[in-house]
PDB file of C-alpha atoms and ligand atoms in Angstrom:
ATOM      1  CA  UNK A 133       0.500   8.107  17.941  1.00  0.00           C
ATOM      2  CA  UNK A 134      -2.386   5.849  17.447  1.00  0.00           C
ATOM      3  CA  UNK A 135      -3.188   2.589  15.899  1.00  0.00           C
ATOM      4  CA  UNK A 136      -6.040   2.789  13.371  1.00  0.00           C
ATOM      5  CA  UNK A 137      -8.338   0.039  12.299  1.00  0.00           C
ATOM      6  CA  UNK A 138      -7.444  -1.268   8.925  1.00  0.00           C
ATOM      7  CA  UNK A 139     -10.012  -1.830   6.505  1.00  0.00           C
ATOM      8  CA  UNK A 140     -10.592  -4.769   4.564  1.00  0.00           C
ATOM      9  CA  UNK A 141     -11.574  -6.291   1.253  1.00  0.00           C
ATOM     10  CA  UNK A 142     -14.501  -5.941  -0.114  1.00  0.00           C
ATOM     11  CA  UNK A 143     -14.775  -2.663   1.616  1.00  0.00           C
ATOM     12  CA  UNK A 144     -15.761  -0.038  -0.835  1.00  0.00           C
ATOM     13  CA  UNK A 145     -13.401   2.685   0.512  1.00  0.00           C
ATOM     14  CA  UNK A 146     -10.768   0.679  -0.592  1.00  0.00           C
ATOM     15  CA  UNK A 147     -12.029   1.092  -4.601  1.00  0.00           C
ATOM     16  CA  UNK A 148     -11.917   5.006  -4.209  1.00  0.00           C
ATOM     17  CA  UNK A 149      -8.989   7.418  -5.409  1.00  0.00           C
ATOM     18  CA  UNK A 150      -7.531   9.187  -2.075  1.00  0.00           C
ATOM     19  CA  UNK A 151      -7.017  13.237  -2.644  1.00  0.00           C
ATOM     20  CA  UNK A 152      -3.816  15.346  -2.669  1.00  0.00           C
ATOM     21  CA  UNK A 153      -2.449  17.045   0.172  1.00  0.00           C
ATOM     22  CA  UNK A 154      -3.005  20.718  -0.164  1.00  0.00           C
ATOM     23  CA  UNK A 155      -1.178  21.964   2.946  1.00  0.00           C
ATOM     24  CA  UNK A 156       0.860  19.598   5.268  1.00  0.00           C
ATOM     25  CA  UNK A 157      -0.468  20.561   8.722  1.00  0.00           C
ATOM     26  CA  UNK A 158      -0.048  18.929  11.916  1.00  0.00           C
ATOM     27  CA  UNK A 159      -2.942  16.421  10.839  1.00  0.00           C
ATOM     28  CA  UNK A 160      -1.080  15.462   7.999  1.00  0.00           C
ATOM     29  CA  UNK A 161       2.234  14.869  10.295  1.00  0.00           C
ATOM     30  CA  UNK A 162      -0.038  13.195  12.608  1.00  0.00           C
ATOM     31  CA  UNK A 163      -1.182  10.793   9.558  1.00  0.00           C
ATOM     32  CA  UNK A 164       2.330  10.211   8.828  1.00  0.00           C
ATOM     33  CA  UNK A 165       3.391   8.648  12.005  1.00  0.00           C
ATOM     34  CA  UNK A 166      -0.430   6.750  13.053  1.00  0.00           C
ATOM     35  CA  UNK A 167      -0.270   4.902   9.816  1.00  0.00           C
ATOM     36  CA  UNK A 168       3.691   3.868  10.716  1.00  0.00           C
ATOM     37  CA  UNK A 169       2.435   2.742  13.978  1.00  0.00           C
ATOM     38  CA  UNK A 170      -0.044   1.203  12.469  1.00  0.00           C
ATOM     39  CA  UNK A 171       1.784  -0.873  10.084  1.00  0.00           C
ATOM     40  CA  UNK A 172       4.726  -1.916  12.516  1.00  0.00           C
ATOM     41  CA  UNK A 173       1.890  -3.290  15.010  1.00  0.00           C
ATOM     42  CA  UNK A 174       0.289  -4.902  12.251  1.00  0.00           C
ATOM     43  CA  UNK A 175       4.242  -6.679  10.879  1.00  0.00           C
ATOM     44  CA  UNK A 176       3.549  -4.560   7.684  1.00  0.00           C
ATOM     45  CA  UNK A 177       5.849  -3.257   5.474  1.00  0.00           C
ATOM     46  CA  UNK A 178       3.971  -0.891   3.512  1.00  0.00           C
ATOM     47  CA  UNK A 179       0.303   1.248   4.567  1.00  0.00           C
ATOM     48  CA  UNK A 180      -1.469   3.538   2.411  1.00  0.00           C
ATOM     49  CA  UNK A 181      -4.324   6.064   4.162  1.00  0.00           C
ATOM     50  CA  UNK A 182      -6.983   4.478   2.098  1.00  0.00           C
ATOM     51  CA  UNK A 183      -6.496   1.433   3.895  1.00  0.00           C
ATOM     52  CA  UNK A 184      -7.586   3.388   7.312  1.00  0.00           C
ATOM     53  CA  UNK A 185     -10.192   5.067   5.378  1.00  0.00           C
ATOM     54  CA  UNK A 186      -8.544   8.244   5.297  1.00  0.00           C
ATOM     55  CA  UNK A 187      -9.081   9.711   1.381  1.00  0.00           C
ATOM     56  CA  UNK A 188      -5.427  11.192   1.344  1.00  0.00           C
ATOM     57  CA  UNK A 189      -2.302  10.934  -0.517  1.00  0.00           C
ATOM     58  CA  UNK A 190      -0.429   9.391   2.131  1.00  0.00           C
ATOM     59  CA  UNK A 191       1.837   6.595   2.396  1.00  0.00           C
ATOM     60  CA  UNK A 192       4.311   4.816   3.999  1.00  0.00           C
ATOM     61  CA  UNK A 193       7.029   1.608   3.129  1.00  0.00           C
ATOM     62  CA  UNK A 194       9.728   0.139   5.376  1.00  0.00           C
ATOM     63  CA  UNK A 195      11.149  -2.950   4.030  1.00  0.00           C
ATOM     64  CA  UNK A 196      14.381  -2.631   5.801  1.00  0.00           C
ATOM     65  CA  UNK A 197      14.022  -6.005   7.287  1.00  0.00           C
ATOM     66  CA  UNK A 198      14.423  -7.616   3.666  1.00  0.00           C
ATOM     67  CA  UNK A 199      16.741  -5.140   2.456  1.00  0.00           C
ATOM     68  CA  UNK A 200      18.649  -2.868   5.400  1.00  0.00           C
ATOM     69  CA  UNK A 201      20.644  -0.652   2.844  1.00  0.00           C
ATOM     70  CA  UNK A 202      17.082   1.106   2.099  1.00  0.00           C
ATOM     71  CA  UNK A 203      15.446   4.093   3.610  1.00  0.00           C
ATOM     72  CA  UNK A 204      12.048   4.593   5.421  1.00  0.00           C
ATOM     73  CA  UNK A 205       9.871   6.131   3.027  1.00  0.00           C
ATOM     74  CA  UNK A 206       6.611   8.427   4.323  1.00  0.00           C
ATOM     75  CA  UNK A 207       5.237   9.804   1.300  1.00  0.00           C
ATOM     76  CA  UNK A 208       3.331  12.746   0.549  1.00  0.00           C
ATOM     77  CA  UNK A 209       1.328  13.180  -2.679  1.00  0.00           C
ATOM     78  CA  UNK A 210       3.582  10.523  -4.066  1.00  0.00           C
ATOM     79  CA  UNK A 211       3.781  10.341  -8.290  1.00  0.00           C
ATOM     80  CA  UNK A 212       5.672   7.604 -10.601  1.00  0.00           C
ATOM     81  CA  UNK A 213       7.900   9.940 -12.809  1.00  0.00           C
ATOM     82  CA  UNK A 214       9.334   6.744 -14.636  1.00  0.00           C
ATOM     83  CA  UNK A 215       9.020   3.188 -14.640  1.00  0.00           C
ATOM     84  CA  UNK A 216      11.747   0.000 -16.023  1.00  0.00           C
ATOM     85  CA  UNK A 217      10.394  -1.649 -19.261  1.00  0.00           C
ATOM     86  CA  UNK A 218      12.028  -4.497 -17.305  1.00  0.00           C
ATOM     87  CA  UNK A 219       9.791  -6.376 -14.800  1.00  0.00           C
ATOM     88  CA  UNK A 220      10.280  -8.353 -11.494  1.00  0.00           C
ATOM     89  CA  UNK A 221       7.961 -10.673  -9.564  1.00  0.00           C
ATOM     90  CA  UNK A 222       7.232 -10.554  -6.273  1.00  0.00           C
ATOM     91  CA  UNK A 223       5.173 -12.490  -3.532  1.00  0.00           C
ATOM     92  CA  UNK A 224       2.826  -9.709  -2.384  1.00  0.00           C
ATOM     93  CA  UNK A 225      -0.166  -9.655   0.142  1.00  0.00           C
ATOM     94  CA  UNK A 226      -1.872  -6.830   1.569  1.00  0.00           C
ATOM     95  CA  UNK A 227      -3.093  -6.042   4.844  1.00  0.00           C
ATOM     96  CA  UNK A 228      -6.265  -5.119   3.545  1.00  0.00           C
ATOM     97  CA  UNK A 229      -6.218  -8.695   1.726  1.00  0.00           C
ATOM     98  CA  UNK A 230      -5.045 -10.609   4.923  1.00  0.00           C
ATOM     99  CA  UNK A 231      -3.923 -14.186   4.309  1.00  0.00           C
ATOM    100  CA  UNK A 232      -3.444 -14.072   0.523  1.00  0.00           C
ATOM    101  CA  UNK A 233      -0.769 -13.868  -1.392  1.00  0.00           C
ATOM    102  CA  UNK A 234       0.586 -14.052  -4.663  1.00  0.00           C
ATOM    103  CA  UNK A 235       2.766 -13.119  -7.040  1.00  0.00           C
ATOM    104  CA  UNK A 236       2.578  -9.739  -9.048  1.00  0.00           C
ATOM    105  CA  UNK A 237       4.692  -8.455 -11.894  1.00  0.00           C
ATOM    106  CA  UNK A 238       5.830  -5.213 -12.123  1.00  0.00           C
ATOM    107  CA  UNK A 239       8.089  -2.756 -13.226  1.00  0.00           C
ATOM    108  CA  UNK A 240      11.429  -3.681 -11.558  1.00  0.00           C
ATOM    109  CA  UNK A 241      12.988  -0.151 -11.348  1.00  0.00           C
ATOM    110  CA  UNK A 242      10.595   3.421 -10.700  1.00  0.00           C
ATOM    111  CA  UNK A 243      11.580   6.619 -10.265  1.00  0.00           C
ATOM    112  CA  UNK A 244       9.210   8.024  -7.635  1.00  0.00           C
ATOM    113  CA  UNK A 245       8.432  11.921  -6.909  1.00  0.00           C
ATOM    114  CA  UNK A 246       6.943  12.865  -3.287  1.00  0.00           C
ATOM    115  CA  UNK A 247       6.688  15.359  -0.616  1.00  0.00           C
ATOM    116  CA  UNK A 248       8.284  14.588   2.922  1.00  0.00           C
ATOM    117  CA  UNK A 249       7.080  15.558   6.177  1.00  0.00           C
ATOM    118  CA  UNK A 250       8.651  19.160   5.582  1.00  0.00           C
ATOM    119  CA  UNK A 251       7.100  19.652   2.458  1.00  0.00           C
ATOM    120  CA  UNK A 252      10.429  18.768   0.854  1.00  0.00           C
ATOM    121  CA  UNK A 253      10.145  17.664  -2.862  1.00  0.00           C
ATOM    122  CA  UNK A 254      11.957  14.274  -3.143  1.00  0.00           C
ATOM    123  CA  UNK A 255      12.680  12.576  -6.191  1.00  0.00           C
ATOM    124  CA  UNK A 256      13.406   8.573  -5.250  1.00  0.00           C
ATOM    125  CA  UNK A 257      14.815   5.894  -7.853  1.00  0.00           C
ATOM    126  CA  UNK A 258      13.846   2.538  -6.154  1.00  0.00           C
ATOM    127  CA  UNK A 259      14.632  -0.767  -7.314  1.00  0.00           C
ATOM    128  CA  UNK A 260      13.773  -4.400  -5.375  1.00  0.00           C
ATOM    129  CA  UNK A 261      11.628  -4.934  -3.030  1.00  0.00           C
ATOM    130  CA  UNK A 262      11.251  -1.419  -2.356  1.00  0.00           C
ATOM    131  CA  UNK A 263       9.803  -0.145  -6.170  1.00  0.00           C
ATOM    132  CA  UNK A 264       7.322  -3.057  -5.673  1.00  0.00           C
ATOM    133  CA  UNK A 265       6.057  -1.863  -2.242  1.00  0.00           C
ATOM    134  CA  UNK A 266       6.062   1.909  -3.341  1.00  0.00           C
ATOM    135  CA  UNK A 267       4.081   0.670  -6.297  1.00  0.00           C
ATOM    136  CA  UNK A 268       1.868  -1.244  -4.606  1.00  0.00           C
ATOM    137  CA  UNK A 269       1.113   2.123  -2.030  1.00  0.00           C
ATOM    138  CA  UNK A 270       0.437   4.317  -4.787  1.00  0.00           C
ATOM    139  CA  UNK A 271      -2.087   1.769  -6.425  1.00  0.00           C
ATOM    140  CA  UNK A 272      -4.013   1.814  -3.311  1.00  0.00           C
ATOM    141  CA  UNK A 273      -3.943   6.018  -3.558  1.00  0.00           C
ATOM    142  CA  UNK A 274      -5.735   5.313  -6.596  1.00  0.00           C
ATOM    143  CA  UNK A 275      -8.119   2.409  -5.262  1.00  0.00           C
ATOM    144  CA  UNK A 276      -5.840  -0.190  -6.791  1.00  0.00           C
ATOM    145  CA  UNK A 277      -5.294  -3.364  -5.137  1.00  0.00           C
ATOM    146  CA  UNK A 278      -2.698  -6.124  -5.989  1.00  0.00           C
ATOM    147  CA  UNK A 279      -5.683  -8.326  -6.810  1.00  0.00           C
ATOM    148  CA  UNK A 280      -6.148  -6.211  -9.889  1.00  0.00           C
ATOM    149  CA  UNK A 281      -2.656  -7.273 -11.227  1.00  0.00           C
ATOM    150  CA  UNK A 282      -3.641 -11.116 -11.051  1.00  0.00           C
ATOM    151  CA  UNK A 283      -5.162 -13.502 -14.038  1.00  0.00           C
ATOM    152  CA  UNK A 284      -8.874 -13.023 -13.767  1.00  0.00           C
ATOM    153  CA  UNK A 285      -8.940 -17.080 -12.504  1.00  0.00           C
ATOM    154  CA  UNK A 286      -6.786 -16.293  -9.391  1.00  0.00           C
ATOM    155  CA  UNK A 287      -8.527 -13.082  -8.693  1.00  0.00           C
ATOM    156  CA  UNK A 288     -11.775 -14.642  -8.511  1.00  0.00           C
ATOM    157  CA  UNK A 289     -10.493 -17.277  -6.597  1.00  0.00           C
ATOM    158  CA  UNK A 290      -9.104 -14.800  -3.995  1.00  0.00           C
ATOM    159  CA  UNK A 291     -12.484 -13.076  -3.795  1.00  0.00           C
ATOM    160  CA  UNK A 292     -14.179 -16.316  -3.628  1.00  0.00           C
ATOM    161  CA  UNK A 293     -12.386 -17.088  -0.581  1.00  0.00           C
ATOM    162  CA  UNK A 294     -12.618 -13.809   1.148  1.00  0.00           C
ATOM    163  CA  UNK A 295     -16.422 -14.060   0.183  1.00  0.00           C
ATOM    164  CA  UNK A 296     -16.876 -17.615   2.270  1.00  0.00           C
ATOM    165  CA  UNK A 297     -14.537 -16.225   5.269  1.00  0.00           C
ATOM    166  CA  UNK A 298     -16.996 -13.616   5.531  1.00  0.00           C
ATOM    167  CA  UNK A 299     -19.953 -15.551   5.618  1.00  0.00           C
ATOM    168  CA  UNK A 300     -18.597 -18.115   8.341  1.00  0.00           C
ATOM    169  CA  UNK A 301     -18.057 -15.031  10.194  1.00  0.00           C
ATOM    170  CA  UNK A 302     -21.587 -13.752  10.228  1.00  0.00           C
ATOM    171  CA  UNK A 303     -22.754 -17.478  11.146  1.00  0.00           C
ATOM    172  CA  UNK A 304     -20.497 -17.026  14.381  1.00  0.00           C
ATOM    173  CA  UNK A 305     -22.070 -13.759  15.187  1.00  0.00           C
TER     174      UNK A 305
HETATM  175  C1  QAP B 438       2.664  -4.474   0.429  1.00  0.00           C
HETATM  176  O1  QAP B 438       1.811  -5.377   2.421  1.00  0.00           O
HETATM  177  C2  QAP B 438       3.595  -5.526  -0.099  1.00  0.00           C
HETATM  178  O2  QAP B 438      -1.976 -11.044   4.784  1.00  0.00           O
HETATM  179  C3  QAP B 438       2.606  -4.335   1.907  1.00  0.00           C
HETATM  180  O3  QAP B 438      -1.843 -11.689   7.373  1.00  0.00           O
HETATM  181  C4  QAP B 438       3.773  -6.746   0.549  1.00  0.00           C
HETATM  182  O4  QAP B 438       2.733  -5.224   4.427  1.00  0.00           O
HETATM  183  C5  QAP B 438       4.266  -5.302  -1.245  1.00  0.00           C
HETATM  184  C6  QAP B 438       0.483  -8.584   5.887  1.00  0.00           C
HETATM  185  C7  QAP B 438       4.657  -7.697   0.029  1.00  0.00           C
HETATM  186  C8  QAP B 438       5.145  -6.229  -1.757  1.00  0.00           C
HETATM  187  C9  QAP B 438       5.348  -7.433  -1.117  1.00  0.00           C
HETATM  188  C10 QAP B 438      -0.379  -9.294   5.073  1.00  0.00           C
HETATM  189  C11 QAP B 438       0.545  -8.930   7.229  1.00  0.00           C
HETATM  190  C12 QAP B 438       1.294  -7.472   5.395  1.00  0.00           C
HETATM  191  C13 QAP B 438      -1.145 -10.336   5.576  1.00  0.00           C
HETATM  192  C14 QAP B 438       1.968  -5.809   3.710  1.00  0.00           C
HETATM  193  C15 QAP B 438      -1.068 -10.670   6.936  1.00  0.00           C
HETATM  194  C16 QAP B 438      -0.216  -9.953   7.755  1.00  0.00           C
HETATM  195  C17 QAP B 438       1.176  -6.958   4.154  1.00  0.00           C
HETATM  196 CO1   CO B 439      -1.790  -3.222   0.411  1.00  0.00          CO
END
Protein backbone atom coordinates (compact mmCIF):
# COMPACT_ATOMS: atom_id res chain seq x y z
CA UNK A 1 0.00 0.00 0.00
CA UNK A 2 0.99 3.53 -0.48
CA UNK A 3 -0.03 6.92 0.59
CA UNK A 4 -0.73 9.27 -2.33
CA UNK A 5 -0.55 13.01 -2.35
CA UNK A 6 -3.95 14.55 -2.26
CA UNK A 7 -4.72 17.26 -4.45
CA UNK A 8 -6.18 20.41 -3.61
CA UNK A 9 -8.56 23.19 -4.53
CA UNK A 10 -8.22 25.10 -7.14
CA UNK A 11 -6.49 22.27 -8.82
CA UNK A 12 -7.99 21.71 -12.18
CA UNK A 13 -7.96 17.86 -11.99
CA UNK A 14 -10.33 18.16 -9.45
CA UNK A 15 -13.10 19.90 -12.11
CA UNK A 16 -12.70 16.81 -14.52
CA UNK A 17 -15.15 13.69 -14.79
CA UNK A 18 -12.99 10.44 -13.74
CA UNK A 19 -13.61 7.32 -16.36
CA UNK A 20 -15.20 3.88 -15.80
CA UNK A 21 -13.42 0.90 -14.95
CA UNK A 22 -13.30 -1.38 -17.90
CA UNK A 23 -11.53 -4.39 -16.35
CA UNK A 24 -10.67 -4.60 -12.56
CA UNK A 25 -6.99 -5.65 -12.66
CA UNK A 26 -4.53 -5.73 -10.02
CA UNK A 27 -4.04 -1.82 -10.57
CA UNK A 28 -7.47 -1.28 -9.90
CA UNK A 29 -7.22 -3.54 -6.52
CA UNK A 30 -4.13 -1.71 -5.89
CA UNK A 31 -6.23 1.73 -6.21
CA UNK A 32 -8.68 0.33 -3.92
CA UNK A 33 -6.56 -0.17 -0.93
CA UNK A 34 -3.75 3.14 -1.62
CA UNK A 35 -6.67 5.47 -1.58
CA UNK A 36 -7.97 3.61 1.95
CA UNK A 37 -4.57 4.12 3.23
CA UNK A 38 -4.64 7.21 2.11
CA UNK A 39 -7.69 8.44 3.69
CA UNK A 40 -7.15 6.69 7.20
CA UNK A 41 -3.60 8.57 7.35
CA UNK A 42 -5.19 11.60 6.33
CA UNK A 43 -8.46 11.03 9.44
CA UNK A 44 -10.77 10.91 6.31
CA UNK A 45 -13.81 9.31 5.98
CA UNK A 46 -14.45 9.30 2.44
CA UNK A 47 -11.58 9.54 -0.86
CA UNK A 48 -12.45 9.59 -4.37
CA UNK A 49 -9.39 8.83 -7.15
CA UNK A 50 -9.85 12.24 -8.56
CA UNK A 51 -8.66 13.62 -5.50
CA UNK A 52 -5.10 11.71 -6.12
CA UNK A 53 -5.37 12.63 -9.65
CA UNK A 54 -6.18 9.33 -10.79
CA UNK A 55 -9.21 9.84 -13.67
CA UNK A 56 -11.07 6.60 -12.40
CA UNK A 57 -14.28 5.56 -11.03
CA UNK A 58 -13.03 4.74 -7.76
CA UNK A 59 -14.06 5.38 -4.37
CA UNK A 60 -14.02 4.72 -0.99
CA UNK A 61 -16.26 5.78 2.51
CA UNK A 62 -15.78 4.55 6.08
CA UNK A 63 -17.76 6.43 8.50
CA UNK A 64 -17.89 3.72 11.01
CA UNK A 65 -16.55 5.94 13.65
CA UNK A 66 -19.91 8.08 13.54
CA UNK A 67 -22.06 5.27 12.83
CA UNK A 68 -20.44 1.51 13.67
CA UNK A 69 -23.58 -0.47 12.41
CA UNK A 70 -22.33 0.57 8.71
CA UNK A 71 -20.10 -1.17 6.28
CA UNK A 72 -16.78 -0.13 4.56
CA UNK A 73 -17.67 0.79 1.21
CA UNK A 74 -14.80 0.59 -1.85
CA UNK A 75 -16.64 1.36 -4.84
CA UNK A 76 -16.21 0.55 -8.31
CA UNK A 77 -17.93 2.46 -11.14
CA UNK A 78 -20.37 3.55 -8.50
CA UNK A 79 -24.09 4.94 -9.94
CA UNK A 80 -27.14 6.60 -7.85
CA UNK A 81 -30.10 4.28 -8.91
CA UNK A 82 -32.51 6.40 -6.60
CA UNK A 83 -32.46 9.21 -4.41
CA UNK A 84 -35.16 10.42 -1.12
CA UNK A 85 -37.29 13.49 -2.15
CA UNK A 86 -36.55 14.00 1.56
CA UNK A 87 -33.31 15.89 2.43
CA UNK A 88 -30.79 15.99 5.39
CA UNK A 89 -28.02 18.44 6.27
CA UNK A 90 -24.82 17.72 7.05
CA UNK A 91 -21.48 19.47 8.16
CA UNK A 92 -19.20 18.42 5.29
CA UNK A 93 -15.49 19.32 4.40
CA UNK A 94 -13.30 17.77 2.01
CA UNK A 95 -9.84 16.84 2.03
CA UNK A 96 -9.29 18.45 -1.09
CA UNK A 97 -10.99 21.66 0.62
CA UNK A 98 -8.92 21.35 3.91
CA UNK A 99 -10.14 23.53 6.77
CA UNK A 100 -13.62 24.40 5.48
CA UNK A 101 -16.63 23.29 6.24
CA UNK A 102 -20.14 23.69 5.90
CA UNK A 103 -23.27 22.49 5.68
CA UNK A 104 -24.78 20.76 2.49
CA UNK A 105 -28.27 19.49 1.81
CA UNK A 106 -28.94 16.49 0.25
CA UNK A 107 -30.97 13.70 -0.43
CA UNK A 108 -31.29 11.88 2.94
CA UNK A 109 -31.79 8.28 1.62
CA UNK A 110 -29.89 6.83 -2.01
CA UNK A 111 -29.92 3.75 -3.37
CA UNK A 112 -26.40 3.25 -4.74
CA UNK A 113 -25.25 0.58 -7.55
CA UNK A 114 -21.35 -0.41 -7.67
CA UNK A 115 -18.85 -2.98 -8.43
CA UNK A 116 -16.66 -4.50 -5.51
CA UNK A 117 -13.22 -5.56 -5.61
CA UNK A 118 -14.42 -8.96 -7.29
CA UNK A 119 -16.28 -7.40 -9.83
CA UNK A 120 -19.40 -8.18 -7.80
CA UNK A 121 -22.48 -5.99 -8.73
CA UNK A 122 -23.76 -4.46 -5.43
CA UNK A 123 -26.80 -2.63 -5.06
CA UNK A 124 -26.50 -0.41 -1.54
CA UNK A 125 -29.54 1.59 0.10
CA UNK A 126 -27.70 4.09 2.43
CA UNK A 127 -29.20 6.46 4.67
CA UNK A 128 -27.22 9.02 7.35
CA UNK A 129 -24.12 9.91 7.31
CA UNK A 130 -23.24 7.32 4.99
CA UNK A 131 -25.72 8.47 1.70
CA UNK A 132 -24.11 11.92 2.31
CA UNK A 133 -20.48 10.67 2.09
CA UNK A 134 -21.30 8.23 -0.88
CA UNK A 135 -22.86 11.27 -2.46
CA UNK A 136 -20.33 13.44 -1.88
CA UNK A 137 -17.63 10.56 -3.58
CA UNK A 138 -19.57 10.23 -6.58
CA UNK A 139 -19.76 14.13 -7.10
CA UNK A 140 -16.10 14.22 -7.08
CA UNK A 141 -16.21 11.15 -9.96
CA UNK A 142 -17.91 13.71 -11.82
CA UNK A 143 -15.64 16.83 -10.82
CA UNK A 144 -18.21 17.91 -8.27
CA UNK A 145 -17.17 19.40 -5.13
CA UNK A 146 -19.33 20.19 -2.00
CA UNK A 147 -18.57 23.85 -2.71
CA UNK A 148 -20.90 23.56 -5.65
CA UNK A 149 -23.88 22.72 -3.30
CA UNK A 150 -23.35 26.09 -1.26
CA UNK A 151 -25.20 29.72 -1.80
CA UNK A 152 -23.04 31.46 -4.33
CA UNK A 153 -22.06 34.09 -1.14
CA UNK A 154 -20.47 31.23 0.92
CA UNK A 155 -18.88 29.65 -2.04
CA UNK A 156 -17.10 32.66 -2.95
CA UNK A 157 -16.21 33.23 0.39
CA UNK A 158 -14.61 29.74 0.63
CA UNK A 159 -12.64 30.39 -2.56
CA UNK A 160 -11.73 33.73 -1.37
CA UNK A 161 -10.07 32.25 1.49
CA UNK A 162 -8.36 29.40 -0.17
CA UNK A 163 -7.24 32.14 -2.76
CA UNK A 164 -5.34 34.36 0.18
CA UNK A 165 -3.92 30.98 1.90
CA UNK A 166 -2.35 30.41 -1.28
CA UNK A 167 -0.82 33.56 -1.79
CA UNK A 168 0.74 33.77 1.87
CA UNK A 169 2.15 30.57 0.88
CA UNK A 170 4.03 31.69 -2.17
CA UNK A 171 5.30 34.83 -0.03
CA UNK A 172 6.93 32.12 2.37
CA UNK A 173 8.53 30.37 -0.48
C1 LIG B 1 -16.53 13.73 2.80
O1 LIG B 1 -14.42 14.25 3.67
C2 LIG B 1 -17.50 14.13 3.87
O2 LIG B 1 -10.63 19.91 6.06
C3 LIG B 1 -15.23 13.18 3.26
O3 LIG B 1 -8.50 19.46 7.61
C4 LIG B 1 -17.07 14.72 5.06
O4 LIG B 1 -13.17 12.94 4.94
C5 LIG B 1 -18.82 13.94 3.68
C6 LIG B 1 -10.87 16.28 6.38
C7 LIG B 1 -18.01 15.07 6.05
C8 LIG B 1 -19.74 14.28 4.65
C9 LIG B 1 -19.33 14.84 5.84
C10 LIG B 1 -11.15 17.58 6.00
C11 LIG B 1 -9.76 16.06 7.19
C12 LIG B 1 -11.67 15.14 5.94
C13 LIG B 1 -10.35 18.64 6.42
C14 LIG B 1 -13.41 14.06 4.57
C15 LIG B 1 -9.24 18.39 7.24
C16 LIG B 1 -8.95 17.10 7.61
C17 LIG B 1 -12.66 15.23 5.03
CO1 LIG C 1 -14.22 15.43 -0.83
Amino acid sequence: MAFLKILNLPDPRLRLKAQKISQIDRSVLRLVDDLLETMYDSEGCGLAANQVGILQRVAVVDVRYKEPDTPLVKMINPKILSASEHLSCYEEGCLSVPGQYEEVKRPAHVKVQFLDENGKENVLEAHGLLATCIQHEIDHLDGRLFIDHLSYLKKESILRKIKKKESVISLSK
